[in-house]
Amino acid sequence: MPCLTGPRATIAGLLAIVLWSTSVGLLRSISEALGPTGGAALIYTVSALCLVISNRQALLQLVLSWHMLAAGTLFVVYEISLALAVGLASSRTQALEMGMINYLWPGLTLLFALYINQQRAQWFIVPGLLLALGGVIQVMRGDSDWSPAMLVHNLAGNPVAYGLAFGAAIIWALYCNLTRRWSDGQNPVPLFFCATALVLWVKYLLFPQPPMHINSGTMPELLFMGISTAVAYSAWNHGLQHGNLTLLATASYFTPVLSAFIASLWLGLTPGWGFWQGVFLVVAGSLLCWLATRRASAHSDLVSTSSAKE
């Protein structure tokens, strides 16, 4: 990517947020045609090729360490968990739920930072986390009457997908904290993408998979998501280094709204008011967590400096 500075670098970071917001809808659409594992494997293969080609010089200078291997393992598990959670959702509406569950990670990142990175925070980080969790429950409830028994019933109906989605949020929160300590100024993300693609292909070859139905509509989706994911990572890192960090941090917290909106349009869904209430609660809870750390420390842009996500 050309070296952009000032407002242009900030625009590059905002572009990354827009591109990431397309991921849930495209993941679901591609998974329906190519299967959860096959579709994800092809997406990450395209992204890995783009990232390796554009970062080949930096990759030659990488110094491997056990820290990097540990971070890479978390990255791979996260990406696979999220992709499969969306792909294994029993319906397109449930795929939207998986995307919103994933957005528990900003609040969890800040919670884990209290212990891993000795991040300071004010007391209202706890209400922020509860608000975000309440938003996820509201998303799963929608406009229907709700009870704890109904929540248990929904979870029991597709435990693998829900488990992967909740697990993904926890894993990414850990990844954000640990890579902040372990990165040493290096960018091993292209290698992580290669590892993700490799693991997915191994799973595809070793376990029975649904047939791939590649058609004229699927290929543009696949290429767009593979390339846009690679561009988003590069643009985000560039925006963080040369753009307005505070603006990017704030904008990243509104990704769930944009993601849900784009996914709804792409998948032809019309979520009710209950769903959107949940989305806004997730955003409000994440922002409250961020404010709790912002007021406690001038260096609390942890989520923004750790790769925003889908």
PDB file of C-alpha atoms in Angstrom:
ATOM      1  CA  MET A   1       0.000   0.000   0.000  1.00  0.00           C
ATOM      2  CA  PRO A   2       1.354   3.513  -0.850  1.00  0.00           C
ATOM      3  CA  CYS A   3       2.421   5.515   2.174  1.00  0.00           C
ATOM      4  CA  LEU A   4      -0.588   7.649   3.053  1.00  0.00           C
ATOM      5  CA  THR A   5      -0.513  10.135   5.889  1.00  0.00           C
ATOM      6  CA  GLY A   6      -2.968  12.299   7.815  1.00  0.00           C
ATOM      7  CA  PRO A   7      -6.591  12.275   6.621  1.00  0.00           C
ATOM      8  CA  ARG A   8      -5.860   9.838   3.786  1.00  0.00           C
ATOM      9  CA  ALA A   9      -4.405   7.290   6.205  1.00  0.00           C
ATOM     10  CA  THR A  10      -7.491   7.707   8.395  1.00  0.00           C
ATOM     11  CA  ILE A  11      -9.712   7.106   5.363  1.00  0.00           C
ATOM     12  CA  ALA A  12      -7.733   3.914   4.687  1.00  0.00           C
ATOM     13  CA  GLY A  13      -8.514   2.745   8.230  1.00  0.00           C
ATOM     14  CA  LEU A  14     -12.206   3.573   7.797  1.00  0.00           C
ATOM     15  CA  LEU A  15     -12.195   1.636   4.517  1.00  0.00           C
ATOM     16  CA  ALA A  16     -10.965  -1.398   6.444  1.00  0.00           C
ATOM     17  CA  ILE A  17     -13.964  -1.150   8.783  1.00  0.00           C
ATOM     18  CA  VAL A  18     -16.345  -1.036   5.810  1.00  0.00           C
ATOM     19  CA  LEU A  19     -14.677  -4.038   4.181  1.00  0.00           C
ATOM     20  CA  TRP A  20     -14.762  -6.075   7.397  1.00  0.00           C
ATOM     21  CA  SER A  21     -18.440  -5.242   7.746  1.00  0.00           C
ATOM     22  CA  THR A  22     -19.174  -7.230   4.581  1.00  0.00           C
ATOM     23  CA  SER A  23     -17.684 -10.431   6.004  1.00  0.00           C
ATOM     24  CA  VAL A  24     -20.691 -12.006   7.753  1.00  0.00           C
ATOM     25  CA  GLY A  25     -23.036 -11.697   4.789  1.00  0.00           C
ATOM     26  CA  LEU A  26     -20.438 -12.909   2.289  1.00  0.00           C
ATOM     27  CA  LEU A  27     -19.264 -15.730   4.541  1.00  0.00           C
ATOM     28  CA  ARG A  28     -22.796 -17.046   4.781  1.00  0.00           C
ATOM     29  CA  SER A  29     -23.483 -16.695   1.067  1.00  0.00           C
ATOM     30  CA  ILE A  30     -20.225 -18.428   0.096  1.00  0.00           C
ATOM     31  CA  SER A  31     -20.749 -21.178   2.691  1.00  0.00           C
ATOM     32  CA  GLU A  32     -24.168 -21.988   1.250  1.00  0.00           C
ATOM     33  CA  ALA A  33     -22.608 -22.595  -2.165  1.00  0.00           C
ATOM     34  CA  LEU A  34     -19.232 -24.123  -1.241  1.00  0.00           C
ATOM     35  CA  GLY A  35     -19.819 -25.553   2.223  1.00  0.00           C
ATOM     36  CA  PRO A  36     -18.642 -24.101   5.559  1.00  0.00           C
ATOM     37  CA  THR A  37     -15.137 -25.607   5.381  1.00  0.00           C
ATOM     38  CA  GLY A  38     -14.575 -25.485   1.618  1.00  0.00           C
ATOM     39  CA  GLY A  39     -15.808 -21.916   1.322  1.00  0.00           C
ATOM     40  CA  ALA A  40     -13.644 -20.716   4.211  1.00  0.00           C
ATOM     41  CA  ALA A  41     -10.608 -22.581   2.832  1.00  0.00           C
ATOM     42  CA  LEU A  42     -10.940 -20.867  -0.547  1.00  0.00           C
ATOM     43  CA  ILE A  43     -11.456 -17.438   1.042  1.00  0.00           C
ATOM     44  CA  TYR A  44      -8.339 -17.696   3.198  1.00  0.00           C
ATOM     45  CA  THR A  45      -6.319 -19.113   0.323  1.00  0.00           C
ATOM     46  CA  VAL A  46      -7.080 -16.048  -1.786  1.00  0.00           C
ATOM     47  CA  SER A  47      -6.364 -13.706   1.155  1.00  0.00           C
ATOM     48  CA  ALA A  48      -3.122 -15.513   2.006  1.00  0.00           C
ATOM     49  CA  LEU A  49      -1.845 -15.244  -1.566  1.00  0.00           C
ATOM     50  CA  CYS A  50      -2.620 -11.511  -1.661  1.00  0.00           C
ATOM     51  CA  LEU A  51      -0.946 -10.844   1.689  1.00  0.00           C
ATOM     52  CA  VAL A  52       2.147 -12.916   0.910  1.00  0.00           C
ATOM     53  CA  ILE A  53       2.644 -11.198  -2.444  1.00  0.00           C
ATOM     54  CA  SER A  54       2.210  -7.705  -0.987  1.00  0.00           C
ATOM     55  CA  ASN A  55       4.377  -8.380   2.087  1.00  0.00           C
ATOM     56  CA  ARG A  56       7.027 -10.709   0.672  1.00  0.00           C
ATOM     57  CA  GLN A  57       9.966  -8.504   1.696  1.00  0.00           C
ATOM     58  CA  ALA A  58       8.777  -8.134   5.292  1.00  0.00           C
ATOM     59  CA  LEU A  59       8.117 -11.871   5.548  1.00  0.00           C
ATOM     60  CA  LEU A  60      11.742 -12.632   4.708  1.00  0.00           C
ATOM     61  CA  GLN A  61      12.796 -10.597   7.750  1.00  0.00           C
ATOM     62  CA  LEU A  62      10.454 -12.251  10.244  1.00  0.00           C
ATOM     63  CA  VAL A  63      12.085 -13.821  13.267  1.00  0.00           C
ATOM     64  CA  LEU A  64      10.044 -16.804  14.418  1.00  0.00           C
ATOM     65  CA  SER A  65       9.569 -17.329  18.139  1.00  0.00           C
ATOM     66  CA  TRP A  66       7.325 -19.337  20.421  1.00  0.00           C
ATOM     67  CA  HIS A  67       5.415 -16.112  21.102  1.00  0.00           C
ATOM     68  CA  MET A  68       4.631 -15.830  17.408  1.00  0.00           C
ATOM     69  CA  LEU A  69       3.626 -19.480  17.212  1.00  0.00           C
ATOM     70  CA  ALA A  70       1.271 -19.053  20.174  1.00  0.00           C
ATOM     71  CA  ALA A  71      -0.267 -15.909  18.672  1.00  0.00           C
ATOM     72  CA  GLY A  72      -0.569 -17.667  15.322  1.00  0.00           C
ATOM     73  CA  THR A  73      -2.401 -20.568  16.925  1.00  0.00           C
ATOM     74  CA  LEU A  74      -4.931 -18.192  18.502  1.00  0.00           C
ATOM     75  CA  PHE A  75      -5.361 -16.379  15.174  1.00  0.00           C
ATOM     76  CA  VAL A  76      -5.959 -19.609  13.245  1.00  0.00           C
ATOM     77  CA  VAL A  77      -8.424 -20.982  15.802  1.00  0.00           C
ATOM     78  CA  TYR A  78     -10.325 -17.688  15.841  1.00  0.00           C
ATOM     79  CA  GLU A  79     -10.640 -17.333  12.083  1.00  0.00           C
ATOM     80  CA  ILE A  80     -11.736 -20.939  11.654  1.00  0.00           C
ATOM     81  CA  SER A  81     -14.186 -20.739  14.560  1.00  0.00           C
ATOM     82  CA  LEU A  82     -15.894 -17.621  13.229  1.00  0.00           C
ATOM     83  CA  ALA A  83     -16.046 -18.868   9.645  1.00  0.00           C
ATOM     84  CA  LEU A  84     -17.527 -22.201  10.691  1.00  0.00           C
ATOM     85  CA  ALA A  85     -19.948 -20.586  13.152  1.00  0.00           C
ATOM     86  CA  VAL A  86     -21.439 -18.483  10.373  1.00  0.00           C
ATOM     87  CA  GLY A  87     -21.336 -21.360   7.892  1.00  0.00           C
ATOM     88  CA  LEU A  88     -22.915 -23.897  10.276  1.00  0.00           C
ATOM     89  CA  ALA A  89     -25.757 -21.582  11.341  1.00  0.00           C
ATOM     90  CA  SER A  90     -29.066 -23.314  10.694  1.00  0.00           C
ATOM     91  CA  SER A  91     -30.455 -20.284   8.846  1.00  0.00           C
ATOM     92  CA  ARG A  92     -29.394 -16.921   7.496  1.00  0.00           C
ATOM     93  CA  THR A  93     -31.055 -15.222  10.457  1.00  0.00           C
ATOM     94  CA  GLN A  94     -29.005 -17.346  12.831  1.00  0.00           C
ATOM     95  CA  ALA A  95     -25.877 -16.432  10.858  1.00  0.00           C
ATOM     96  CA  LEU A  96     -26.569 -12.801  11.794  1.00  0.00           C
ATOM     97  CA  GLU A  97     -26.733 -13.880  15.425  1.00  0.00           C
ATOM     98  CA  MET A  98     -23.312 -15.518  15.121  1.00  0.00           C
ATOM     99  CA  GLY A  99     -21.889 -12.279  13.795  1.00  0.00           C
ATOM    100  CA  MET A 100     -23.258 -10.324  16.755  1.00  0.00           C
ATOM    101  CA  ILE A 101     -21.997 -12.871  19.298  1.00  0.00           C
ATOM    102  CA  ASN A 102     -18.556 -12.356  17.798  1.00  0.00           C
ATOM    103  CA  TYR A 103     -18.772  -8.660  18.718  1.00  0.00           C
ATOM    104  CA  LEU A 104     -18.496  -9.475  22.387  1.00  0.00           C
ATOM    105  CA  TRP A 105     -14.742  -9.420  21.750  1.00  0.00           C
ATOM    106  CA  PRO A 106     -14.140  -5.657  22.240  1.00  0.00           C
ATOM    107  CA  GLY A 107     -15.499  -5.697  25.793  1.00  0.00           C
ATOM    108  CA  LEU A 108     -13.766  -8.990  26.551  1.00  0.00           C
ATOM    109  CA  THR A 109     -10.497  -7.587  25.204  1.00  0.00           C
ATOM    110  CA  LEU A 110     -10.639  -4.746  27.694  1.00  0.00           C
ATOM    111  CA  LEU A 111     -11.658  -7.100  30.509  1.00  0.00           C
ATOM    112  CA  PHE A 112      -8.701  -9.405  29.824  1.00  0.00           C
ATOM    113  CA  ALA A 113      -6.423  -6.366  29.537  1.00  0.00           C
ATOM    114  CA  LEU A 114      -6.998  -5.672  33.230  1.00  0.00           C
ATOM    115  CA  TYR A 115      -5.099  -8.860  34.037  1.00  0.00           C
ATOM    116  CA  ILE A 116      -2.832  -9.460  31.056  1.00  0.00           C
ATOM    117  CA  ASN A 117      -1.610  -5.910  30.358  1.00  0.00           C
ATOM    118  CA  GLN A 118      -2.410  -4.258  33.696  1.00  0.00           C
ATOM    119  CA  GLN A 119      -4.855  -1.941  31.950  1.00  0.00           C
ATOM    120  CA  ARG A 120      -6.577   0.498  34.288  1.00  0.00           C
ATOM    121  CA  ALA A 121     -10.329   0.899  34.141  1.00  0.00           C
ATOM    122  CA  GLN A 122     -13.132   2.528  36.062  1.00  0.00           C
ATOM    123  CA  TRP A 123     -15.954   0.598  37.692  1.00  0.00           C
ATOM    124  CA  PHE A 124     -18.434   1.009  34.836  1.00  0.00           C
ATOM    125  CA  ILE A 125     -16.510  -1.444  32.673  1.00  0.00           C
ATOM    126  CA  VAL A 126     -18.638  -4.143  34.375  1.00  0.00           C
ATOM    127  CA  PRO A 127     -22.002  -2.575  33.389  1.00  0.00           C
ATOM    128  CA  GLY A 128     -20.537  -2.155  29.898  1.00  0.00           C
ATOM    129  CA  LEU A 129     -19.803  -5.862  29.618  1.00  0.00           C
ATOM    130  CA  LEU A 130     -23.241  -6.761  30.967  1.00  0.00           C
ATOM    131  CA  LEU A 131     -24.856  -4.364  28.498  1.00  0.00           C
ATOM    132  CA  ALA A 132     -23.012  -5.970  25.570  1.00  0.00           C
ATOM    133  CA  LEU A 133     -23.968  -9.454  26.768  1.00  0.00           C
ATOM    134  CA  GLY A 134     -27.566  -8.307  27.177  1.00  0.00           C
ATOM    135  CA  GLY A 135     -27.428  -7.052  23.598  1.00  0.00           C
ATOM    136  CA  VAL A 136     -26.377 -10.494  22.359  1.00  0.00           C
ATOM    137  CA  ILE A 137     -29.254 -12.084  24.278  1.00  0.00           C
ATOM    138  CA  GLN A 138     -31.629  -9.524  22.763  1.00  0.00           C
ATOM    139  CA  VAL A 139     -30.305 -10.342  19.279  1.00  0.00           C
ATOM    140  CA  MET A 140     -31.007 -14.033  19.896  1.00  0.00           C
ATOM    141  CA  ARG A 141     -34.456 -13.183  21.246  1.00  0.00           C
ATOM    142  CA  GLY A 142     -35.498 -10.922  18.387  1.00  0.00           C
ATOM    143  CA  ASP A 143     -39.117  -9.789  18.633  1.00  0.00           C
ATOM    144  CA  SER A 144     -40.408 -12.948  20.280  1.00  0.00           C
ATOM    145  CA  ASP A 145     -41.335 -13.460  23.907  1.00  0.00           C
ATOM    146  CA  TRP A 146     -38.255 -14.505  25.802  1.00  0.00           C
ATOM    147  CA  SER A 147     -37.480 -16.752  28.722  1.00  0.00           C
ATOM    148  CA  PRO A 148     -34.341 -18.505  29.983  1.00  0.00           C
ATOM    149  CA  ALA A 149     -35.833 -21.784  28.766  1.00  0.00           C
ATOM    150  CA  MET A 150     -36.133 -20.366  25.239  1.00  0.00           C
ATOM    151  CA  LEU A 151     -32.490 -19.273  25.316  1.00  0.00           C
ATOM    152  CA  VAL A 152     -31.419 -22.757  26.369  1.00  0.00           C
ATOM    153  CA  HIS A 153     -33.602 -24.248  23.635  1.00  0.00           C
ATOM    154  CA  ASN A 154     -32.012 -22.040  20.962  1.00  0.00           C
ATOM    155  CA  LEU A 155     -28.514 -22.894  22.128  1.00  0.00           C
ATOM    156  CA  ALA A 156     -29.315 -26.603  22.263  1.00  0.00           C
ATOM    157  CA  GLY A 157     -30.658 -26.452  18.715  1.00  0.00           C
ATOM    158  CA  ASN A 158     -27.216 -25.689  17.286  1.00  0.00           C
ATOM    159  CA  PRO A 159     -24.639 -25.985  20.084  1.00  0.00           C
ATOM    160  CA  VAL A 160     -21.645 -26.308  17.754  1.00  0.00           C
ATOM    161  CA  ALA A 161     -22.298 -23.039  15.919  1.00  0.00           C
ATOM    162  CA  TYR A 162     -23.103 -21.089  19.093  1.00  0.00           C
ATOM    163  CA  GLY A 163     -20.121 -22.604  20.888  1.00  0.00           C
ATOM    164  CA  LEU A 164     -17.793 -21.624  18.049  1.00  0.00           C
ATOM    165  CA  ALA A 165     -19.174 -18.068  17.990  1.00  0.00           C
ATOM    166  CA  PHE A 166     -18.765 -17.513  21.737  1.00  0.00           C
ATOM    167  CA  GLY A 167     -15.373 -19.217  21.646  1.00  0.00           C
ATOM    168  CA  ALA A 168     -14.275 -16.972  18.780  1.00  0.00           C
ATOM    169  CA  ALA A 169     -15.061 -13.826  20.795  1.00  0.00           C
ATOM    170  CA  ILE A 170     -12.998 -15.087  23.741  1.00  0.00           C
ATOM    171  CA  ILE A 171     -10.077 -16.224  21.586  1.00  0.00           C
ATOM    172  CA  TRP A 172      -9.854 -12.945  19.667  1.00  0.00           C
ATOM    173  CA  ALA A 173      -9.878 -10.986  22.906  1.00  0.00           C
ATOM    174  CA  LEU A 174      -6.923 -13.072  24.125  1.00  0.00           C
ATOM    175  CA  TYR A 175      -5.156 -12.643  20.774  1.00  0.00           C
ATOM    176  CA  CYS A 176      -5.500  -8.857  20.887  1.00  0.00           C
ATOM    177  CA  ASN A 177      -3.964  -8.673  24.355  1.00  0.00           C
ATOM    178  CA  LEU A 178      -1.152 -11.133  23.829  1.00  0.00           C
ATOM    179  CA  THR A 179      -0.029  -9.849  20.430  1.00  0.00           C
ATOM    180  CA  ARG A 180       0.159  -6.363  21.912  1.00  0.00           C
ATOM    181  CA  ARG A 181       2.884  -7.709  24.203  1.00  0.00           C
ATOM    182  CA  TRP A 182       4.517 -10.137  21.780  1.00  0.00           C
ATOM    183  CA  SER A 183       4.529  -8.439  18.378  1.00  0.00           C
ATOM    184  CA  ASP A 184       7.969  -6.759  18.685  1.00  0.00           C
ATOM    185  CA  GLY A 185       7.029  -4.555  15.743  1.00  0.00           C
ATOM    186  CA  GLN A 186       6.664  -7.520  13.371  1.00  0.00           C
ATOM    187  CA  ASN A 187       3.676  -8.334  11.182  1.00  0.00           C
ATOM    188  CA  PRO A 188       3.255 -12.112  10.905  1.00  0.00           C
ATOM    189  CA  VAL A 189      -0.422 -11.899   9.827  1.00  0.00           C
ATOM    190  CA  PRO A 190       0.324 -13.134   6.255  1.00  0.00           C
ATOM    191  CA  LEU A 191       1.829 -16.293   7.732  1.00  0.00           C
ATOM    192  CA  PHE A 192      -1.180 -16.673  10.000  1.00  0.00           C
ATOM    193  CA  PHE A 193      -3.480 -16.522   6.972  1.00  0.00           C
ATOM    194  CA  CYS A 194      -1.413 -19.209   5.248  1.00  0.00           C
ATOM    195  CA  ALA A 195      -1.702 -21.414   8.335  1.00  0.00           C
ATOM    196  CA  THR A 196      -5.463 -20.839   8.513  1.00  0.00           C
ATOM    197  CA  ALA A 197      -5.911 -21.842   4.871  1.00  0.00           C
ATOM    198  CA  LEU A 198      -3.721 -24.931   5.365  1.00  0.00           C
ATOM    199  CA  VAL A 199      -5.664 -26.146   8.427  1.00  0.00           C
ATOM    200  CA  LEU A 200      -8.982 -25.633   6.628  1.00  0.00           C
ATOM    201  CA  TRP A 201      -7.794 -27.612   3.587  1.00  0.00           C
ATOM    202  CA  VAL A 202      -6.599 -30.447   5.835  1.00  0.00           C
ATOM    203  CA  LYS A 203     -10.028 -30.520   7.503  1.00  0.00           C
ATOM    204  CA  TYR A 204     -11.704 -30.435   4.090  1.00  0.00           C
ATOM    205  CA  LEU A 205      -9.677 -33.420   2.841  1.00  0.00           C
ATOM    206  CA  LEU A 206      -9.920 -35.539   5.995  1.00  0.00           C
ATOM    207  CA  PHE A 207     -13.620 -35.184   6.793  1.00  0.00           C
ATOM    208  CA  PRO A 208     -16.738 -35.629   4.623  1.00  0.00           C
ATOM    209  CA  GLN A 209     -17.817 -32.319   3.117  1.00  0.00           C
ATOM    210  CA  PRO A 210     -20.808 -31.145   1.080  1.00  0.00           C
ATOM    211  CA  PRO A 211     -20.099 -30.687  -2.624  1.00  0.00           C
ATOM    212  CA  MET A 212     -18.959 -27.295  -3.896  1.00  0.00           C
ATOM    213  CA  HIS A 213     -21.352 -25.563  -6.281  1.00  0.00           C
ATOM    214  CA  ILE A 214     -19.194 -22.961  -7.981  1.00  0.00           C
ATOM    215  CA  ASN A 215     -21.162 -20.698 -10.299  1.00  0.00           C
ATOM    216  CA  SER A 216     -20.961 -17.271 -11.873  1.00  0.00           C
ATOM    217  CA  GLY A 217     -22.309 -15.631  -8.710  1.00  0.00           C
ATOM    218  CA  THR A 218     -20.063 -17.429  -6.231  1.00  0.00           C
ATOM    219  CA  MET A 219     -16.727 -16.666  -7.865  1.00  0.00           C
ATOM    220  CA  PRO A 220     -17.064 -12.849  -7.682  1.00  0.00           C
ATOM    221  CA  GLU A 221     -18.121 -13.153  -4.024  1.00  0.00           C
ATOM    222  CA  LEU A 222     -15.158 -15.405  -3.274  1.00  0.00           C
ATOM    223  CA  LEU A 223     -12.637 -13.162  -4.996  1.00  0.00           C
ATOM    224  CA  PHE A 224     -14.067 -10.016  -3.448  1.00  0.00           C
ATOM    225  CA  MET A 225     -14.003 -11.399   0.080  1.00  0.00           C
ATOM    226  CA  GLY A 226     -10.549 -12.925  -0.279  1.00  0.00           C
ATOM    227  CA  ILE A 227      -9.014  -9.758  -1.714  1.00  0.00           C
ATOM    228  CA  SER A 228     -10.986  -7.339   0.477  1.00  0.00           C
ATOM    229  CA  THR A 229      -9.912  -9.182   3.637  1.00  0.00           C
ATOM    230  CA  ALA A 230      -6.276  -8.809   2.646  1.00  0.00           C
ATOM    231  CA  VAL A 231      -6.772  -5.139   1.739  1.00  0.00           C
ATOM    232  CA  ALA A 232      -8.622  -4.506   5.008  1.00  0.00           C
ATOM    233  CA  TYR A 233      -5.777  -5.827   7.149  1.00  0.00           C
ATOM    234  CA  SER A 234      -3.212  -3.750   5.266  1.00  0.00           C
ATOM    235  CA  ALA A 235      -5.373  -0.619   5.294  1.00  0.00           C
ATOM    236  CA  TRP A 236      -6.140  -0.959   9.000  1.00  0.00           C
ATOM    237  CA  ASN A 237      -2.491  -1.325   9.979  1.00  0.00           C
ATOM    238  CA  HIS A 238      -1.599   1.657   7.798  1.00  0.00           C
ATOM    239  CA  GLY A 239      -4.388   3.749   9.316  1.00  0.00           C
ATOM    240  CA  LEU A 240      -3.233   2.932  12.835  1.00  0.00           C
ATOM    241  CA  GLN A 241       0.336   3.928  12.055  1.00  0.00           C
ATOM    242  CA  HIS A 242      -0.330   7.163  10.176  1.00  0.00           C
ATOM    243  CA  GLY A 243      -3.955   8.200  10.771  1.00  0.00           C
ATOM    244  CA  ASN A 244      -6.195   9.509  13.533  1.00  0.00           C
ATOM    245  CA  LEU A 245      -6.078   6.724  16.116  1.00  0.00           C
ATOM    246  CA  THR A 246      -8.899   8.091  18.284  1.00  0.00           C
ATOM    247  CA  LEU A 247     -11.284   8.430  15.349  1.00  0.00           C
ATOM    248  CA  LEU A 248     -10.503   4.917  14.120  1.00  0.00           C
ATOM    249  CA  ALA A 249     -10.938   3.489  17.614  1.00  0.00           C
ATOM    250  CA  THR A 250     -14.361   5.104  17.976  1.00  0.00           C
ATOM    251  CA  ALA A 251     -15.487   4.121  14.472  1.00  0.00           C
ATOM    252  CA  SER A 252     -14.470   0.487  15.001  1.00  0.00           C
ATOM    253  CA  TYR A 253     -17.052   0.131  17.768  1.00  0.00           C
ATOM    254  CA  PHE A 254     -19.860   0.815  15.314  1.00  0.00           C
ATOM    255  CA  THR A 255     -18.817  -2.089  13.082  1.00  0.00           C
ATOM    256  CA  PRO A 256     -21.620  -4.362  14.420  1.00  0.00           C
ATOM    257  CA  VAL A 257     -24.266  -1.932  13.152  1.00  0.00           C
ATOM    258  CA  LEU A 258     -22.721  -1.669   9.698  1.00  0.00           C
ATOM    259  CA  SER A 259     -22.053  -5.410   9.566  1.00  0.00           C
ATOM    260  CA  ALA A 260     -25.633  -6.302  10.486  1.00  0.00           C
ATOM    261  CA  PHE A 261     -27.006  -3.769   7.994  1.00  0.00           C
ATOM    262  CA  ILE A 262     -24.862  -4.993   5.081  1.00  0.00           C
ATOM    263  CA  ALA A 263     -25.482  -8.663   5.908  1.00  0.00           C
ATOM    264  CA  SER A 264     -29.240  -8.064   6.067  1.00  0.00           C
ATOM    265  CA  LEU A 265     -29.250  -6.440   2.650  1.00  0.00           C
ATOM    266  CA  TRP A 266     -26.964  -9.055   1.099  1.00  0.00           C
ATOM    267  CA  LEU A 267     -28.855 -12.048   2.493  1.00  0.00           C
ATOM    268  CA  GLY A 268     -32.296 -10.578   1.843  1.00  0.00           C
ATOM    269  CA  LEU A 269     -33.299 -10.455   5.506  1.00  0.00           C
ATOM    270  CA  THR A 270     -35.477  -7.983   7.367  1.00  0.00           C
ATOM    271  CA  PRO A 271     -34.565  -8.222  11.056  1.00  0.00           C
ATOM    272  CA  GLY A 272     -37.146  -6.864  13.466  1.00  0.00           C
ATOM    273  CA  TRP A 273     -36.746  -4.031  15.923  1.00  0.00           C
ATOM    274  CA  GLY A 274     -35.762  -6.462  18.658  1.00  0.00           C
ATOM    275  CA  PHE A 275     -32.691  -7.524  16.682  1.00  0.00           C
ATOM    276  CA  TRP A 276     -31.584  -3.935  16.101  1.00  0.00           C
ATOM    277  CA  GLN A 277     -32.109  -3.119  19.771  1.00  0.00           C
ATOM    278  CA  GLY A 278     -29.664  -5.898  20.558  1.00  0.00           C
ATOM    279  CA  VAL A 279     -27.147  -4.600  18.031  1.00  0.00           C
ATOM    280  CA  PHE A 280     -27.207  -1.121  19.523  1.00  0.00           C
ATOM    281  CA  LEU A 281     -26.880  -2.560  23.035  1.00  0.00           C
ATOM    282  CA  VAL A 282     -23.743  -4.423  21.939  1.00  0.00           C
ATOM    283  CA  VAL A 283     -22.308  -1.200  20.543  1.00  0.00           C
ATOM    284  CA  ALA A 284     -23.286   0.796  23.636  1.00  0.00           C
ATOM    285  CA  GLY A 285     -21.762  -1.791  25.944  1.00  0.00           C
ATOM    286  CA  SER A 286     -18.492  -1.850  24.008  1.00  0.00           C
ATOM    287  CA  LEU A 287     -18.297   1.944  23.988  1.00  0.00           C
ATOM    288  CA  LEU A 288     -18.941   2.053  27.731  1.00  0.00           C
ATOM    289  CA  CYS A 289     -16.079  -0.406  28.300  1.00  0.00           C
ATOM    290  CA  TRP A 290     -13.825   1.726  26.122  1.00  0.00           C
ATOM    291  CA  LEU A 291     -14.741   4.903  27.986  1.00  0.00           C
ATOM    292  CA  ALA A 292     -14.012   3.137  31.283  1.00  0.00           C
ATOM    293  CA  THR A 293     -10.451   2.553  30.135  1.00  0.00           C
ATOM    294  CA  ARG A 294     -10.045   5.862  28.319  1.00  0.00           C
ATOM    295  CA  ARG A 295     -10.729   7.815  31.500  1.00  0.00           C
ATOM    296  CA  ALA A 296      -8.391   5.634  33.527  1.00  0.00           C
ATOM    297  CA  SER A 297      -5.450   5.823  31.152  1.00  0.00           C
ATOM    298  CA  ALA A 298      -4.360   7.917  28.198  1.00  0.00           C
ATOM    299  CA  HIS A 299      -3.008   4.790  26.545  1.00  0.00           C
ATOM    300  CA  SER A 300      -6.124   2.664  26.508  1.00  0.00           C
ATOM    301  CA  ASP A 301      -6.732   2.379  22.776  1.00  0.00           C
ATOM    302  CA  LEU A 302      -6.114  -1.341  23.142  1.00  0.00           C
ATOM    303  CA  VAL A 303      -8.897  -2.561  20.934  1.00  0.00           C
ATOM    304  CA  SER A 304      -8.077  -0.118  18.181  1.00  0.00           C
ATOM    305  CA  THR A 305      -4.401  -1.008  18.091  1.00  0.00           C
ATOM    306  CA  SER A 306      -5.094  -4.720  18.048  1.00  0.00           C
ATOM    307  CA  SER A 307      -6.809  -5.360  14.667  1.00  0.00           C
ATOM    308  CA  ALA A 308     -10.501  -4.622  14.605  1.00  0.00           C
ATOM    309  CA  LYS A 309     -12.509  -7.684  13.438  1.00  0.00           C
ATOM    310  CA  GLU A 310     -15.534  -8.627  11.352  1.00  0.00           C
TER     311      GLU A 310
END
